[in-house]
mmCIF file of C-alpha atoms in Angstrom:
data_model
loop_
_atom_site.group_PDB
_atom_site.id
_atom_site.type_symbol
_atom_site.label_atom_id
_atom_site.label_comp_id
_atom_site.label_asym_id
_atom_site.label_seq_id
_atom_site.Cartn_x
_atom_site.Cartn_y
_atom_site.Cartn_z
ATOM 1 C CA MET A 376 -54.817 -9.166 2.355
ATOM 2 C CA ILE A 377 -53.143 -6.084 3.834
ATOM 3 C CA GLU A 378 -51.311 -3.850 1.354
ATOM 4 C CA ALA A 379 -47.852 -2.734 2.469
ATOM 5 C CA ARG A 380 -48.282 0.822 1.146
ATOM 6 C CA ARG A 381 -51.235 1.268 3.495
ATOM 7 C CA LEU A 382 -49.064 0.178 6.412
ATOM 8 C CA HIS A 383 -46.625 2.919 5.474
ATOM 9 C CA ILE A 384 -49.487 5.424 5.572
ATOM 10 C CA LEU A 385 -50.579 4.135 8.980
ATOM 11 C CA ARG A 386 -47.072 4.670 10.353
ATOM 12 C CA ALA A 387 -46.886 8.167 8.897
ATOM 13 C CA VAL A 388 -50.188 9.067 10.569
ATOM 14 C CA ALA A 389 -48.929 7.644 13.880
ATOM 15 C CA ASP A 390 -45.687 9.642 13.552
ATOM 16 C CA HIS A 391 -47.214 12.958 12.484
ATOM 17 C CA ARG A 392 -50.449 12.796 14.531
ATOM 18 C CA THR A 393 -52.599 14.436 11.854
ATOM 19 C CA VAL A 394 -53.812 13.294 8.441
ATOM 20 C CA THR A 395 -52.770 16.623 6.907
ATOM 21 C CA ALA A 396 -49.178 16.400 8.176
ATOM 22 C CA ALA A 397 -48.875 12.748 7.140
ATOM 23 C CA ALA A 398 -50.210 13.579 3.683
ATOM 24 C CA ALA A 399 -47.683 16.395 3.279
ATOM 25 C CA ALA A 400 -44.819 14.109 4.306
ATOM 26 C CA LEU A 401 -45.929 11.426 1.860
ATOM 27 C CA TYR A 402 -46.712 13.876 -0.980
ATOM 28 C CA LEU A 403 -50.346 12.777 -0.989
ATOM 29 C CA THR A 404 -53.600 14.639 -0.476
ATOM 30 C CA PRO A 405 -55.354 14.364 2.908
ATOM 31 C CA SER A 406 -58.276 12.798 1.069
ATOM 32 C CA ALA A 407 -56.025 10.065 -0.351
ATOM 33 C CA VAL A 408 -54.575 9.320 3.097
ATOM 34 C CA SER A 409 -58.066 9.089 4.608
ATOM 35 C CA GLN A 410 -59.192 6.767 1.815
ATOM 36 C CA GLN A 411 -56.201 4.482 2.340
ATOM 37 C CA LEU A 412 -56.823 4.367 6.109
ATOM 38 C CA THR A 413 -60.461 3.470 5.482
ATOM 39 C CA ALA A 414 -59.382 0.720 3.094
ATOM 40 C CA LEU A 415 -56.898 -0.583 5.678
ATOM 41 C CA GLU A 416 -59.630 -0.696 8.310
ATOM 42 C CA GLN A 417 -61.792 -2.664 5.888
ATOM 43 C CA GLU A 418 -58.926 -5.076 5.188
ATOM 44 C CA THR A 419 -58.272 -5.692 8.880
ATOM 45 C CA GLY A 420 -61.845 -5.544 10.095
ATOM 46 C CA HIS A 421 -60.882 -3.138 12.887
ATOM 47 C CA ARG A 422 -61.137 0.555 13.571
ATOM 48 C CA LEU A 423 -57.517 1.711 13.571
ATOM 49 C CA VAL A 424 -57.634 5.489 14.150
ATOM 50 C CA GLU A 425 -59.706 7.939 16.130
ATOM 51 C CA ARG A 426 -59.987 11.598 15.177
ATOM 52 C CA GLY A 427 -60.190 14.261 17.868
ATOM 53 C CA ALA A 428 -59.678 17.960 18.430
ATOM 54 C CA LYS A 429 -55.917 17.439 18.868
ATOM 55 C CA GLY A 430 -55.466 15.279 15.782
ATOM 56 C CA VAL A 431 -55.466 11.549 15.153
ATOM 57 C CA ARG A 432 -54.502 8.777 17.526
ATOM 58 C CA LEU A 433 -54.338 5.035 17.035
ATOM 59 C CA THR A 434 -56.875 2.747 18.645
ATOM 60 C CA PRO A 435 -55.616 -0.301 20.592
ATOM 61 C CA ALA A 436 -56.075 -2.327 17.391
ATOM 62 C CA GLY A 437 -54.111 0.318 15.504
ATOM 63 C CA GLU A 438 -51.264 0.117 18.028
ATOM 64 C CA ILE A 439 -51.129 -3.663 17.583
ATOM 65 C CA LEU A 440 -50.980 -3.286 13.817
ATOM 66 C CA LEU A 441 -48.327 -0.547 14.113
ATOM 67 C CA THR A 442 -46.020 -2.946 15.978
ATOM 68 C CA HIS A 443 -46.303 -5.423 13.126
ATOM 69 C CA THR A 444 -46.021 -2.593 10.604
ATOM 70 C CA ASN A 445 -42.548 -1.697 11.856
ATOM 71 C CA ALA A 446 -41.433 -5.321 11.493
ATOM 72 C CA VAL A 447 -43.018 -5.737 8.051
ATOM 73 C CA LEU A 448 -41.544 -2.518 6.636
ATOM 74 C CA ALA A 449 -38.114 -3.395 8.018
ATOM 75 C CA GLN A 450 -38.317 -6.800 6.367
ATOM 76 C CA LEU A 451 -39.294 -5.170 3.075
ATOM 77 C CA GLU A 452 -36.234 -2.918 3.361
ATOM 78 C CA ARG A 453 -34.102 -6.046 3.843
ATOM 79 C CA ALA A 454 -35.728 -7.666 0.808
ATOM 80 C CA GLU A 455 -34.923 -4.615 -1.308
ATOM 81 C CA ALA A 456 -31.357 -4.681 -0.008
ATOM 82 C CA GLU A 457 -30.884 -8.345 -0.908
ATOM 83 C CA LEU A 458 -32.420 -7.875 -4.366
ATOM 84 C CA ALA A 459 -30.177 -4.880 -4.974
ATOM 85 C CA ALA A 460 -27.188 -6.938 -3.840
ATOM 86 C CA TYR A 461 -28.255 -9.730 -6.188
ATOM 87 C CA SER A 462 -28.281 -7.209 -9.028
ATOM 88 C CA SER A 463 -24.845 -5.994 -7.825
ATOM 89 C CA GLY A 464 -26.043 -2.572 -6.687
ATOM 90 C CA ALA A 465 -22.806 -1.065 -7.892
ATOM 91 C CA ALA A 466 -24.371 2.205 -9.034
ATOM 92 C CA GLY A 467 -27.149 4.447 -7.827
ATOM 93 C CA THR A 468 -28.080 7.527 -5.824
ATOM 94 C CA VAL A 469 -28.241 7.853 -2.027
ATOM 95 C CA THR A 470 -29.789 10.949 -0.449
ATOM 96 C CA VAL A 471 -28.297 12.135 2.854
ATOM 97 C CA ALA A 472 -29.905 14.732 5.120
ATOM 98 C CA ALA A 473 -27.560 16.388 7.623
ATOM 99 C CA PHE A 474 -27.169 19.598 9.609
ATOM 100 C CA ALA A 475 -24.627 22.144 8.405
ATOM 101 C CA THR A 476 -21.763 21.303 10.783
ATOM 102 C CA GLY A 477 -22.289 17.589 10.208
ATOM 103 C CA ILE A 478 -22.034 18.159 6.469
ATOM 104 C CA GLY A 479 -18.667 19.824 6.899
ATOM 105 C CA LEU A 480 -17.339 17.423 9.505
ATOM 106 C CA VAL A 481 -18.368 13.983 8.205
ATOM 107 C CA VAL A 482 -20.556 14.123 5.083
ATOM 108 C CA ALA A 483 -18.153 16.018 2.831
ATOM 109 C CA PRO A 484 -15.145 13.841 3.832
ATOM 110 C CA ALA A 485 -17.322 10.754 3.287
ATOM 111 C CA LEU A 486 -18.047 11.946 -0.260
ATOM 112 C CA THR A 487 -14.311 12.177 -0.906
ATOM 113 C CA ARG A 488 -13.807 8.610 0.320
ATOM 114 C CA LEU A 489 -16.729 7.278 -1.720
ATOM 115 C CA ALA A 490 -15.385 8.909 -4.872
ATOM 116 C CA ARG A 491 -12.362 6.616 -4.483
ATOM 117 C CA THR A 492 -13.937 3.453 -3.054
ATOM 118 C CA ALA A 493 -17.410 3.404 -4.632
ATOM 119 C CA PRO A 494 -17.426 5.725 -7.661
ATOM 120 C CA GLY A 495 -20.759 4.332 -8.851
ATOM 121 C CA ILE A 496 -22.585 5.750 -5.834
ATOM 122 C CA ARG A 497 -23.901 9.277 -6.327
ATOM 123 C CA ILE A 498 -24.644 11.207 -3.138
ATOM 124 C CA ARG A 499 -27.267 13.929 -2.901
ATOM 125 C CA VAL A 500 -26.974 16.069 0.244
ATOM 126 C CA GLN A 501 -29.795 18.035 1.844
ATOM 127 C CA ASP A 502 -29.241 20.520 4.661
ATOM 128 C CA ALA A 503 -31.645 19.679 7.512
ATOM 129 C CA GLU A 504 -31.544 20.421 11.221
ATOM 130 C CA GLY A 505 -30.704 17.514 13.500
ATOM 131 C CA ASP A 506 -34.331 17.006 14.549
ATOM 132 C CA ALA A 507 -35.745 17.221 11.001
ATOM 133 C CA SER A 508 -33.719 14.532 9.269
ATOM 134 C CA LEU A 509 -35.109 11.520 11.163
ATOM 135 C CA PRO A 510 -38.721 12.131 10.067
ATOM 136 C CA MET A 511 -37.381 12.576 6.523
ATOM 137 C CA VAL A 512 -35.857 9.078 6.692
ATOM 138 C CA LEU A 513 -39.036 7.532 8.092
ATOM 139 C CA ASP A 514 -41.127 9.236 5.407
ATOM 140 C CA ARG A 515 -38.753 7.937 2.709
ATOM 141 C CA GLN A 516 -37.813 11.464 1.629
ATOM 142 C CA VAL A 517 -34.121 10.645 2.170
ATOM 143 C CA ASP A 518 -32.114 7.452 2.655
ATOM 144 C CA VAL A 519 -29.697 8.456 5.429
ATOM 145 C CA ALA A 520 -29.936 11.003 8.236
ATOM 146 C CA VAL A 521 -27.016 12.502 10.109
ATOM 147 C CA ALA A 522 -28.800 13.543 13.283
ATOM 148 C CA VAL A 523 -28.211 14.489 16.895
ATOM 149 C CA GLU A 524 -29.679 13.312 20.170
ATOM 150 C CA TYR A 525 -32.494 15.511 21.423
ATOM 151 C CA ARG A 526 -35.475 15.360 23.732
ATOM 152 C CA GLY A 527 -38.200 13.386 22.020
ATOM 153 C CA ALA A 528 -35.867 11.754 19.493
ATOM 154 C CA PRO A 529 -36.517 8.102 18.612
ATOM 155 C CA GLY A 530 -34.454 5.986 20.997
ATOM 156 C CA ALA A 531 -31.691 3.547 20.125
ATOM 157 C CA ASP A 532 -34.219 0.717 20.555
ATOM 158 C CA ASP A 533 -36.737 2.205 18.099
ATOM 159 C CA ALA A 534 -37.822 -0.612 15.778
ATOM 160 C CA ARG A 535 -38.152 1.735 12.817
ATOM 161 C CA LEU A 536 -34.520 2.833 12.634
ATOM 162 C CA THR A 537 -30.975 1.473 12.648
ATOM 163 C CA ARG A 538 -28.489 3.920 14.160
ATOM 164 C CA VAL A 539 -24.708 4.151 13.740
ATOM 165 C CA PRO A 540 -22.893 6.341 16.326
ATOM 166 C CA LEU A 541 -20.555 8.844 14.663
ATOM 167 C CA TYR A 542 -19.060 11.261 17.198
ATOM 168 C CA ALA A 543 -19.673 13.316 20.314
ATOM 169 C CA GLU A 544 -18.383 16.824 20.888
ATOM 170 C CA PRO A 545 -18.530 19.281 23.807
ATOM 171 C CA PHE A 546 -20.084 22.723 23.790
ATOM 172 C CA ASP A 547 -17.721 25.571 24.684
ATOM 173 C CA ALA A 548 -18.646 28.875 26.295
ATOM 174 C CA VAL A 549 -18.370 31.871 23.959
ATOM 175 C CA LEU A 550 -17.984 35.186 25.791
ATOM 176 C CA PRO A 551 -17.444 38.786 24.678
ATOM 177 C CA ALA A 552 -13.754 39.679 24.866
ATOM 178 C CA GLY A 553 -14.421 42.090 27.744
ATOM 179 C CA HIS A 554 -16.475 39.658 29.802
ATOM 180 C CA ARG A 555 -15.618 39.377 33.511
ATOM 181 C CA LEU A 556 -14.771 35.657 33.057
ATOM 182 C CA ALA A 557 -12.724 36.114 29.882
ATOM 183 C CA ALA A 558 -9.455 35.496 31.741
ATOM 184 C CA SER A 559 -10.662 32.232 33.323
ATOM 185 C CA ASP A 560 -9.241 28.936 32.125
ATOM 186 C CA ARG A 561 -12.656 27.271 32.415
ATOM 187 C CA VAL A 562 -16.133 28.755 32.814
ATOM 188 C CA PRO A 563 -18.568 27.502 35.496
ATOM 189 C CA LEU A 564 -22.024 27.735 33.957
ATOM 190 C CA ALA A 565 -23.551 28.834 37.265
ATOM 191 C CA GLU A 566 -21.479 32.023 36.999
ATOM 192 C CA LEU A 567 -23.434 32.941 33.852
ATOM 193 C CA ALA A 568 -26.868 32.699 35.477
ATOM 194 C CA LYS A 569 -27.474 36.456 35.365
ATOM 195 C CA ASP A 570 -26.007 37.039 31.911
ATOM 196 C CA THR A 571 -27.955 37.683 28.737
ATOM 197 C CA TRP A 572 -27.848 34.612 26.484
ATOM 198 C CA ILE A 573 -27.702 33.972 22.751
ATOM 199 C CA GLY A 574 -28.863 30.600 21.479
ATOM 200 C CA PRO A 575 -30.712 28.516 18.907
ATOM 201 C CA PHE A 576 -34.474 28.654 18.542
ATOM 202 C CA PRO A 577 -36.638 26.239 20.573
ATOM 203 C CA GLY A 578 -37.016 23.029 18.575
ATOM 204 C CA ASN A 579 -33.380 23.015 17.531
ATOM 205 C CA PRO A 580 -31.652 20.090 19.324
ATOM 206 C CA CYS A 581 -28.828 22.404 20.402
ATOM 207 C CA HIS A 582 -31.384 24.585 22.180
ATOM 208 C CA ASP A 583 -32.284 21.578 24.331
ATOM 209 C CA VAL A 584 -28.625 20.916 25.133
ATOM 210 C CA VAL A 585 -28.051 24.522 26.243
ATOM 211 C CA VAL A 586 -31.218 24.728 28.343
ATOM 212 C CA LEU A 587 -30.608 21.366 30.030
ATOM 213 C CA ALA A 588 -27.000 22.270 30.831
ATOM 214 C CA CYS A 589 -28.125 25.532 32.440
ATOM 215 C CA GLU A 590 -30.912 23.770 34.343
ATOM 216 C CA HIS A 591 -28.355 21.312 35.740
ATOM 217 C CA ALA A 592 -26.299 24.345 36.825
ATOM 218 C CA GLY A 593 -29.346 25.662 38.685
ATOM 219 C CA PHE A 594 -30.813 28.357 36.436
ATOM 220 C CA GLN A 595 -32.882 29.090 33.349
ATOM 221 C CA PRO A 596 -30.889 31.019 30.712
ATOM 222 C CA GLN A 597 -32.256 34.477 29.826
ATOM 223 C CA VAL A 598 -32.209 34.043 26.030
ATOM 224 C CA GLU A 599 -32.506 37.489 24.447
ATOM 225 C CA HIS A 600 -31.189 36.714 20.965
ATOM 226 C CA SER A 601 -31.959 33.613 18.871
ATOM 227 C CA SER A 602 -30.379 32.174 15.745
ATOM 228 C CA ASP A 603 -29.824 28.665 14.408
ATOM 229 C CA ASP A 604 -26.705 29.923 12.591
ATOM 230 C CA PHE A 605 -23.726 29.653 14.937
ATOM 231 C CA ARG A 606 -21.842 32.271 12.927
ATOM 232 C CA ALA A 607 -24.584 34.721 13.879
ATOM 233 C CA VAL A 608 -24.432 33.548 17.494
ATOM 234 C CA VAL A 609 -20.677 34.164 17.658
ATOM 235 C CA ALA A 610 -21.031 37.523 15.909
ATOM 236 C CA LEU A 611 -23.571 38.636 18.521
ATOM 237 C CA ALA A 612 -21.330 37.451 21.365
ATOM 238 C CA SER A 613 -18.402 39.323 19.787
ATOM 239 C CA ALA A 614 -20.556 42.446 19.732
ATOM 240 C CA GLY A 615 -21.159 42.119 23.474
ATOM 241 C CA ALA A 616 -24.822 41.091 23.117
ATOM 242 C CA GLY A 617 -24.505 38.129 25.462
ATOM 243 C CA VAL A 618 -22.941 34.745 26.128
ATOM 244 C CA ALA A 619 -23.504 31.429 24.390
ATOM 245 C CA LEU A 620 -22.714 27.734 24.301
ATOM 246 C CA VAL A 621 -21.569 26.523 20.874
ATOM 247 C CA PRO A 622 -20.511 23.043 19.671
ATOM 248 C CA ARG A 623 -16.735 22.985 19.351
ATOM 249 C CA SER A 624 -16.669 21.941 15.704
ATOM 250 C CA ALA A 625 -18.990 24.819 14.760
ATOM 251 C CA LEU A 626 -16.307 27.282 15.907
ATOM 252 C CA ARG A 627 -13.736 26.128 13.361
ATOM 253 C CA GLY A 628 -12.719 28.850 10.954
ATOM 254 C CA MET A 629 -14.753 31.577 12.660
ATOM 255 C CA ASP A 630 -13.512 35.082 13.402
ATOM 256 C CA LEU A 631 -13.041 35.059 17.179
ATOM 257 C CA SER A 632 -10.997 38.241 17.463
ATOM 258 C CA ASP A 633 -13.633 39.960 19.627
ATOM 259 C CA ALA A 634 -14.775 36.851 21.523
ATOM 260 C CA VAL A 635 -13.253 34.417 23.992
ATOM 261 C CA VAL A 636 -13.865 30.664 23.843
ATOM 262 C CA ARG A 637 -13.443 28.670 27.037
ATOM 263 C CA PRO A 638 -14.235 25.062 28.049
ATOM 264 C CA VAL A 639 -17.097 24.595 30.474
ATOM 265 C CA ASP A 640 -16.023 23.738 34.006
ATOM 266 C CA GLY A 641 -17.126 20.268 35.130
ATOM 267 C CA VAL A 642 -19.123 17.972 32.850
ATOM 268 C CA ALA A 643 -19.505 19.829 29.571
ATOM 269 C CA PRO A 644 -22.787 19.699 27.646
ATOM 270 C CA THR A 645 -22.300 17.373 24.693
ATOM 271 C CA ARG A 646 -23.750 16.947 21.219
ATOM 272 C CA ARG A 647 -24.004 13.274 20.211
ATOM 273 C CA VAL A 648 -24.202 12.665 16.493
ATOM 274 C CA PHE A 649 -25.286 9.493 14.700
ATOM 275 C CA ALA A 650 -26.336 8.254 11.281
ATOM 276 C CA ALA A 651 -29.725 6.592 10.885
ATOM 277 C CA VAL A 652 -31.485 4.604 8.185
ATOM 278 C CA ARG A 653 -34.763 2.744 8.041
ATOM 279 C CA CYS A 654 -34.418 -0.578 9.814
ATOM 280 C CA GLY A 655 -33.421 -3.221 7.295
ATOM 281 C CA ALA A 656 -31.855 -0.757 4.852
ATOM 282 C CA GLU A 657 -28.432 -0.830 6.515
ATOM 283 C CA GLU A 658 -27.382 -3.804 4.358
ATOM 284 C CA HIS A 659 -28.436 -2.249 1.061
ATOM 285 C CA PRO A 660 -25.374 -2.306 -1.239
ATOM 286 C CA LEU A 661 -25.705 1.425 -1.891
ATOM 287 C CA ILE A 662 -26.377 2.479 1.692
ATOM 288 C CA ARG A 663 -23.868 0.254 3.494
ATOM 289 C CA PRO A 664 -20.804 1.928 1.882
ATOM 290 C CA VAL A 665 -22.232 5.340 2.774
ATOM 291 C CA LEU A 666 -22.608 4.370 6.435
ATOM 292 C CA GLU A 667 -19.094 2.962 6.445
ATOM 293 C CA ALA A 668 -17.679 6.133 4.846
ATOM 294 C CA LEU A 669 -19.471 8.304 7.419
ATOM 295 C CA GLY A 670 -18.044 6.180 10.215
ATOM 296 C CA GLU A 671 -14.527 6.441 8.800
ATOM 297 C CA ALA A 672 -14.868 10.205 8.421
ATOM 298 C CA ALA A 673 -16.029 10.505 12.023
ATOM 299 C CA GLU A 674 -12.973 8.615 13.272
#
């Protein structure tokens, strides 16, 4: 008989591509992960993984088992949800991972709502970039992720996750006050092709949004300064170090006295934000109110 905990290890190895990374995500030793994979292969009678110079990949038999793994783990999440509902599930802790702006925009207001509507639910918040929170959900490090769309993100049809759309917001151009386009009502991105740019580090989902928007405008941005903190990005733009694209909500409350913020001409680059939980967990009596509160806050 196949043990469910070994299926979880198989999925972690498939997600992280190396035994070491999967072990770190699951708070196990690499030796323990390897032992569990060996035991799973013995249980199934098939070789499930192949090790190579670039890490670990699943064999065809492993891919077949992974498809069933996603269904089995989702069903176990549903079973836990129903059992928790049977026991009332009126009190407990839910851990939410979200990026800084998302915390301010939807997570904090959701906490206020939950304090009134579900006082038995205790929320623990962890600051995590939009591309880091989804692996944290899949690895069971957190219960809910507030994440953003990015290249390589699990799609809406991913069998491992249930997604709830929250909001979408445009990026605005941030220019030094003395910039040649500062007096324009809207800024065509193509006009910034030769400017020095300030932006997030590669790997940050917002970096992808900026680069793709510039590519669609016909150029590669010359990124001279990098920071994942939009306050730092705006400060550098205010100092005349370059231009930037910043999500509109991230500009709230910032000192813009030495910078100019203008909408992008044409179709503006957009950050799409959603909440995600492990498939099957969306009906858990502790998690469902959290998702509802996040949705209400986003409205």
